[in-house]
């Protein structure tokens, strides 16, 4: 992602300038082992993000650094640069009575942990007699442990000087 041209020069450090870029891209994402598409922006508006704000998985943003408008790139991210590796400690049993009637394996829910939403999937149901039993829940991201391939076209790069977040690294 290269610096967009400016009509009037403005003082800025090269290190912080990269974090002021708002980028629009079209992308097509698929699992390289099966070619199954997991997401695509080709039939909708381009994806917009600001570099350095943590809006994208780390490898996606890193792979686009140095790119220019109209440039196309294809890259594969291993789990450590995407959604991480699966963590078996993120699989836990919860009390069966805490769930509504009619639950089935594969259903997705969201819990609140320390005030933050935490999505999870039911991977097994272990009912016992009466109101006891457990439900095994997987709190891993659905794409954890998977390699992801992206075909990306940079549509637009602009300078985002509207940032008011002191923690994003842009220097505003």
mmCIF file of C-alpha atoms in Angstrom:
data_model
loop_
_atom_site.group_PDB
_atom_site.id
_atom_site.type_symbol
_atom_site.label_atom_id
_atom_site.label_comp_id
_atom_site.label_asym_id
_atom_site.label_seq_id
_atom_site.Cartn_x
_atom_site.Cartn_y
_atom_site.Cartn_z
ATOM 1 C CA UNK A 1 0.000 0.000 0.000
ATOM 2 C CA UNK A 2 1.689 3.109 -1.187
ATOM 3 C CA UNK A 3 1.110 6.626 -0.019
ATOM 4 C CA UNK A 4 -1.619 8.413 -2.006
ATOM 5 C CA UNK A 5 -0.657 11.707 -3.657
ATOM 6 C CA UNK A 6 -1.489 14.917 -1.815
ATOM 7 C CA UNK A 7 -2.209 18.293 -3.291
ATOM 8 C CA UNK A 8 -0.465 20.152 -0.464
ATOM 9 C CA UNK A 9 2.475 18.759 1.457
ATOM 10 C CA UNK A 10 1.866 18.098 5.129
ATOM 11 C CA UNK A 11 4.491 17.175 7.702
ATOM 12 C CA UNK A 12 4.339 13.561 8.698
ATOM 13 C CA UNK A 13 6.664 10.752 9.582
ATOM 14 C CA UNK A 14 7.050 7.910 7.108
ATOM 15 C CA UNK A 15 6.595 5.342 9.884
ATOM 16 C CA UNK A 16 3.174 6.639 10.947
ATOM 17 C CA UNK A 17 1.994 7.532 7.419
ATOM 18 C CA UNK A 18 1.408 3.900 6.435
ATOM 19 C CA UNK A 19 -1.196 3.639 9.214
ATOM 20 C CA UNK A 20 -3.286 6.465 7.796
ATOM 21 C CA UNK A 21 -4.321 4.605 4.666
ATOM 22 C CA UNK A 22 -7.906 3.618 4.115
ATOM 23 C CA UNK A 23 -7.943 0.772 1.620
ATOM 24 C CA UNK A 24 -10.786 -0.620 -0.493
ATOM 25 C CA UNK A 25 -10.327 -4.088 -1.939
ATOM 26 C CA UNK A 26 -12.311 -6.716 -3.753
ATOM 27 C CA UNK A 27 -11.391 -10.192 -2.596
ATOM 28 C CA UNK A 28 -12.223 -13.833 -3.141
ATOM 29 C CA UNK A 29 -11.288 -16.127 -0.245
ATOM 30 C CA UNK A 30 -11.139 -19.916 -0.361
ATOM 31 C CA UNK A 31 -9.608 -22.904 1.424
ATOM 32 C CA UNK A 32 -6.622 -24.012 -0.682
ATOM 33 C CA UNK A 33 -7.027 -27.713 0.114
ATOM 34 C CA UNK A 34 -10.625 -27.914 -1.165
ATOM 35 C CA UNK A 35 -11.075 -24.685 -3.201
ATOM 36 C CA UNK A 36 -14.274 -24.108 -1.174
ATOM 37 C CA UNK A 37 -15.103 -20.391 -1.139
ATOM 38 C CA UNK A 38 -15.592 -19.037 2.384
ATOM 39 C CA UNK A 39 -16.205 -15.382 1.450
ATOM 40 C CA UNK A 40 -16.097 -13.007 -1.495
ATOM 41 C CA UNK A 41 -16.831 -9.338 -2.125
ATOM 42 C CA UNK A 42 -17.151 -9.762 -5.897
ATOM 43 C CA UNK A 43 -20.967 -9.475 -5.830
ATOM 44 C CA UNK A 44 -21.108 -6.566 -3.375
ATOM 45 C CA UNK A 45 -19.303 -3.387 -2.360
ATOM 46 C CA UNK A 46 -15.535 -3.612 -1.813
ATOM 47 C CA UNK A 47 -14.219 -4.238 1.678
ATOM 48 C CA UNK A 48 -12.887 -1.059 3.333
ATOM 49 C CA UNK A 49 -10.358 -0.999 6.174
ATOM 50 C CA UNK A 50 -7.814 1.360 7.676
ATOM 51 C CA UNK A 51 -4.265 -0.001 7.880
ATOM 52 C CA UNK A 52 -3.008 -0.563 11.419
ATOM 53 C CA UNK A 53 -6.368 -0.514 13.202
ATOM 54 C CA UNK A 54 -6.584 -4.278 13.668
ATOM 55 C CA UNK A 55 -9.671 -4.542 11.463
ATOM 56 C CA UNK A 56 -8.159 -7.342 9.376
ATOM 57 C CA UNK A 57 -6.409 -10.587 10.186
ATOM 58 C CA UNK A 58 -2.688 -9.776 10.446
ATOM 59 C CA UNK A 59 -1.479 -11.654 7.380
ATOM 60 C CA UNK A 60 -4.081 -10.108 5.070
ATOM 61 C CA UNK A 61 -2.957 -6.582 5.850
ATOM 62 C CA UNK A 62 0.745 -7.508 5.721
ATOM 63 C CA UNK A 63 0.373 -9.096 2.274
ATOM 64 C CA UNK A 64 -1.067 -5.868 0.874
ATOM 65 C CA UNK A 65 1.685 -3.558 2.122
ATOM 66 C CA UNK A 66 3.448 -1.995 -0.856
ATOM 67 C CA UNK A 67 0.523 -2.547 -3.219
ATOM 68 C CA UNK A 68 -0.967 0.081 -5.513
ATOM 69 C CA UNK A 69 -4.429 0.802 -6.910
ATOM 70 C CA UNK A 70 -5.510 -1.798 -9.531
ATOM 71 C CA UNK A 71 -2.843 -4.225 -8.364
ATOM 72 C CA UNK A 72 -3.939 -7.847 -7.971
ATOM 73 C CA UNK A 73 -2.336 -10.212 -5.498
ATOM 74 C CA UNK A 74 -2.941 -13.840 -4.601
ATOM 75 C CA UNK A 75 -1.587 -15.200 -1.323
ATOM 76 C CA UNK A 76 -2.133 -18.041 1.126
ATOM 77 C CA UNK A 77 -2.108 -17.443 4.855
ATOM 78 C CA UNK A 78 -1.194 -20.278 7.183
ATOM 79 C CA UNK A 79 -3.163 -20.410 10.470
ATOM 80 C CA UNK A 80 -0.585 -18.420 12.460
ATOM 81 C CA UNK A 81 -1.150 -15.435 10.106
ATOM 82 C CA UNK A 82 -4.935 -15.863 9.923
ATOM 83 C CA UNK A 83 -7.218 -17.061 12.738
ATOM 84 C CA UNK A 84 -4.618 -19.008 14.679
ATOM 85 C CA UNK A 85 -4.301 -22.688 15.418
ATOM 86 C CA UNK A 86 -7.069 -24.678 17.067
ATOM 87 C CA UNK A 87 -6.805 -24.631 20.839
ATOM 88 C CA UNK A 88 -8.334 -27.651 22.554
ATOM 89 C CA UNK A 89 -8.562 -25.689 25.814
ATOM 90 C CA UNK A 90 -11.260 -23.593 24.099
ATOM 91 C CA UNK A 91 -13.550 -26.633 24.078
ATOM 92 C CA UNK A 92 -15.584 -26.831 27.260
ATOM 93 C CA UNK A 93 -18.635 -28.499 28.747
ATOM 94 C CA UNK A 94 -21.558 -26.356 29.856
ATOM 95 C CA UNK A 95 -24.641 -27.456 31.835
ATOM 96 C CA UNK A 96 -27.366 -28.945 29.630
ATOM 97 C CA UNK A 97 -30.138 -27.039 31.489
ATOM 98 C CA UNK A 98 -28.539 -23.714 30.437
ATOM 99 C CA UNK A 99 -29.630 -24.331 26.822
ATOM 100 C CA UNK A 100 -33.079 -24.028 25.224
ATOM 101 C CA UNK A 101 -35.074 -27.083 24.188
ATOM 102 C CA UNK A 102 -34.410 -28.411 20.716
ATOM 103 C CA UNK A 103 -30.664 -27.810 20.513
ATOM 104 C CA UNK A 104 -28.715 -29.902 18.019
ATOM 105 C CA UNK A 105 -25.046 -30.465 17.234
ATOM 106 C CA UNK A 106 -23.767 -27.722 14.931
ATOM 107 C CA UNK A 107 -25.940 -24.936 16.368
ATOM 108 C CA UNK A 108 -24.103 -21.696 16.987
ATOM 109 C CA UNK A 109 -24.625 -19.477 20.016
ATOM 110 C CA UNK A 110 -22.951 -16.496 21.609
ATOM 111 C CA UNK A 111 -21.912 -16.200 25.240
ATOM 112 C CA UNK A 112 -20.731 -13.091 27.038
ATOM 113 C CA UNK A 113 -17.317 -13.477 28.676
ATOM 114 C CA UNK A 114 -15.903 -10.520 30.615
ATOM 115 C CA UNK A 115 -18.326 -8.249 28.760
ATOM 116 C CA UNK A 116 -17.189 -9.448 25.327
ATOM 117 C CA UNK A 117 -19.276 -11.548 22.901
ATOM 118 C CA UNK A 118 -17.827 -15.028 22.393
ATOM 119 C CA UNK A 119 -19.405 -17.120 19.624
ATOM 120 C CA UNK A 120 -19.322 -20.898 19.992
ATOM 121 C CA UNK A 121 -20.621 -24.040 18.332
ATOM 122 C CA UNK A 122 -22.240 -27.059 19.951
ATOM 123 C CA UNK A 123 -20.124 -30.093 19.080
ATOM 124 C CA UNK A 124 -21.854 -32.705 21.274
ATOM 125 C CA UNK A 125 -24.865 -33.053 23.551
ATOM 126 C CA UNK A 126 -24.587 -35.311 26.561
ATOM 127 C CA UNK A 127 -28.007 -35.367 28.251
ATOM 128 C CA UNK A 128 -28.585 -37.522 31.296
ATOM 129 C CA UNK A 129 -31.741 -38.467 33.137
ATOM 130 C CA UNK A 130 -33.772 -35.529 34.359
ATOM 131 C CA UNK A 131 -32.363 -32.015 34.129
ATOM 132 C CA UNK A 132 -28.661 -32.858 34.268
ATOM 133 C CA UNK A 133 -26.074 -33.429 31.557
ATOM 134 C CA UNK A 134 -23.653 -31.332 29.577
ATOM 135 C CA UNK A 135 -23.286 -29.658 26.199
ATOM 136 C CA UNK A 136 -19.769 -29.618 24.709
ATOM 137 C CA UNK A 137 -19.032 -26.214 23.171
ATOM 138 C CA UNK A 138 -16.185 -25.171 20.882
ATOM 139 C CA UNK A 139 -15.097 -21.539 21.312
ATOM 140 C CA UNK A 140 -12.431 -21.717 18.568
ATOM 141 C CA UNK A 141 -12.953 -19.471 15.543
ATOM 142 C CA UNK A 142 -14.578 -21.590 12.791
ATOM 143 C CA UNK A 143 -11.505 -21.001 10.556
ATOM 144 C CA UNK A 144 -8.904 -21.624 13.275
ATOM 145 C CA UNK A 145 -6.319 -24.137 12.120
ATOM 146 C CA UNK A 146 -7.062 -23.589 8.433
ATOM 147 C CA UNK A 147 -4.959 -22.116 5.650
ATOM 148 C CA UNK A 148 -6.761 -19.391 3.685
ATOM 149 C CA UNK A 149 -6.098 -18.253 0.124
ATOM 150 C CA UNK A 150 -7.103 -14.778 -1.028
ATOM 151 C CA UNK A 151 -7.266 -13.270 -4.506
ATOM 152 C CA UNK A 152 -7.310 -9.507 -3.905
ATOM 153 C CA UNK A 153 -7.582 -6.443 -6.122
ATOM 154 C CA UNK A 154 -6.822 -3.033 -4.623
ATOM 155 C CA UNK A 155 -9.653 -0.705 -5.685
ATOM 156 C CA UNK A 156 -8.778 2.502 -3.853
ATOM 157 C CA UNK A 157 -6.236 3.891 -1.385
ATOM 158 C CA UNK A 158 -6.901 7.161 0.404
ATOM 159 C CA UNK A 159 -5.345 8.993 3.307
ATOM 160 C CA UNK A 160 -7.543 8.728 6.414
ATOM 161 C CA UNK A 161 -6.853 11.735 8.588
ATOM 162 C CA UNK A 162 -10.071 11.390 10.572
ATOM 163 C CA UNK A 163 -8.704 8.878 13.079
ATOM 164 C CA UNK A 164 -9.157 9.863 16.710
ATOM 165 C CA UNK A 165 -7.998 6.549 18.199
ATOM 166 C CA UNK A 166 -4.695 7.148 20.050
ATOM 167 C CA UNK A 167 -4.036 3.391 20.184
ATOM 168 C CA UNK A 168 -4.157 2.686 16.443
ATOM 169 C CA UNK A 169 -0.602 3.814 15.657
ATOM 170 C CA UNK A 170 -1.443 6.442 13.040
ATOM 171 C CA UNK A 171 -0.089 9.365 15.033
ATOM 172 C CA UNK A 172 -3.220 11.571 14.768
#
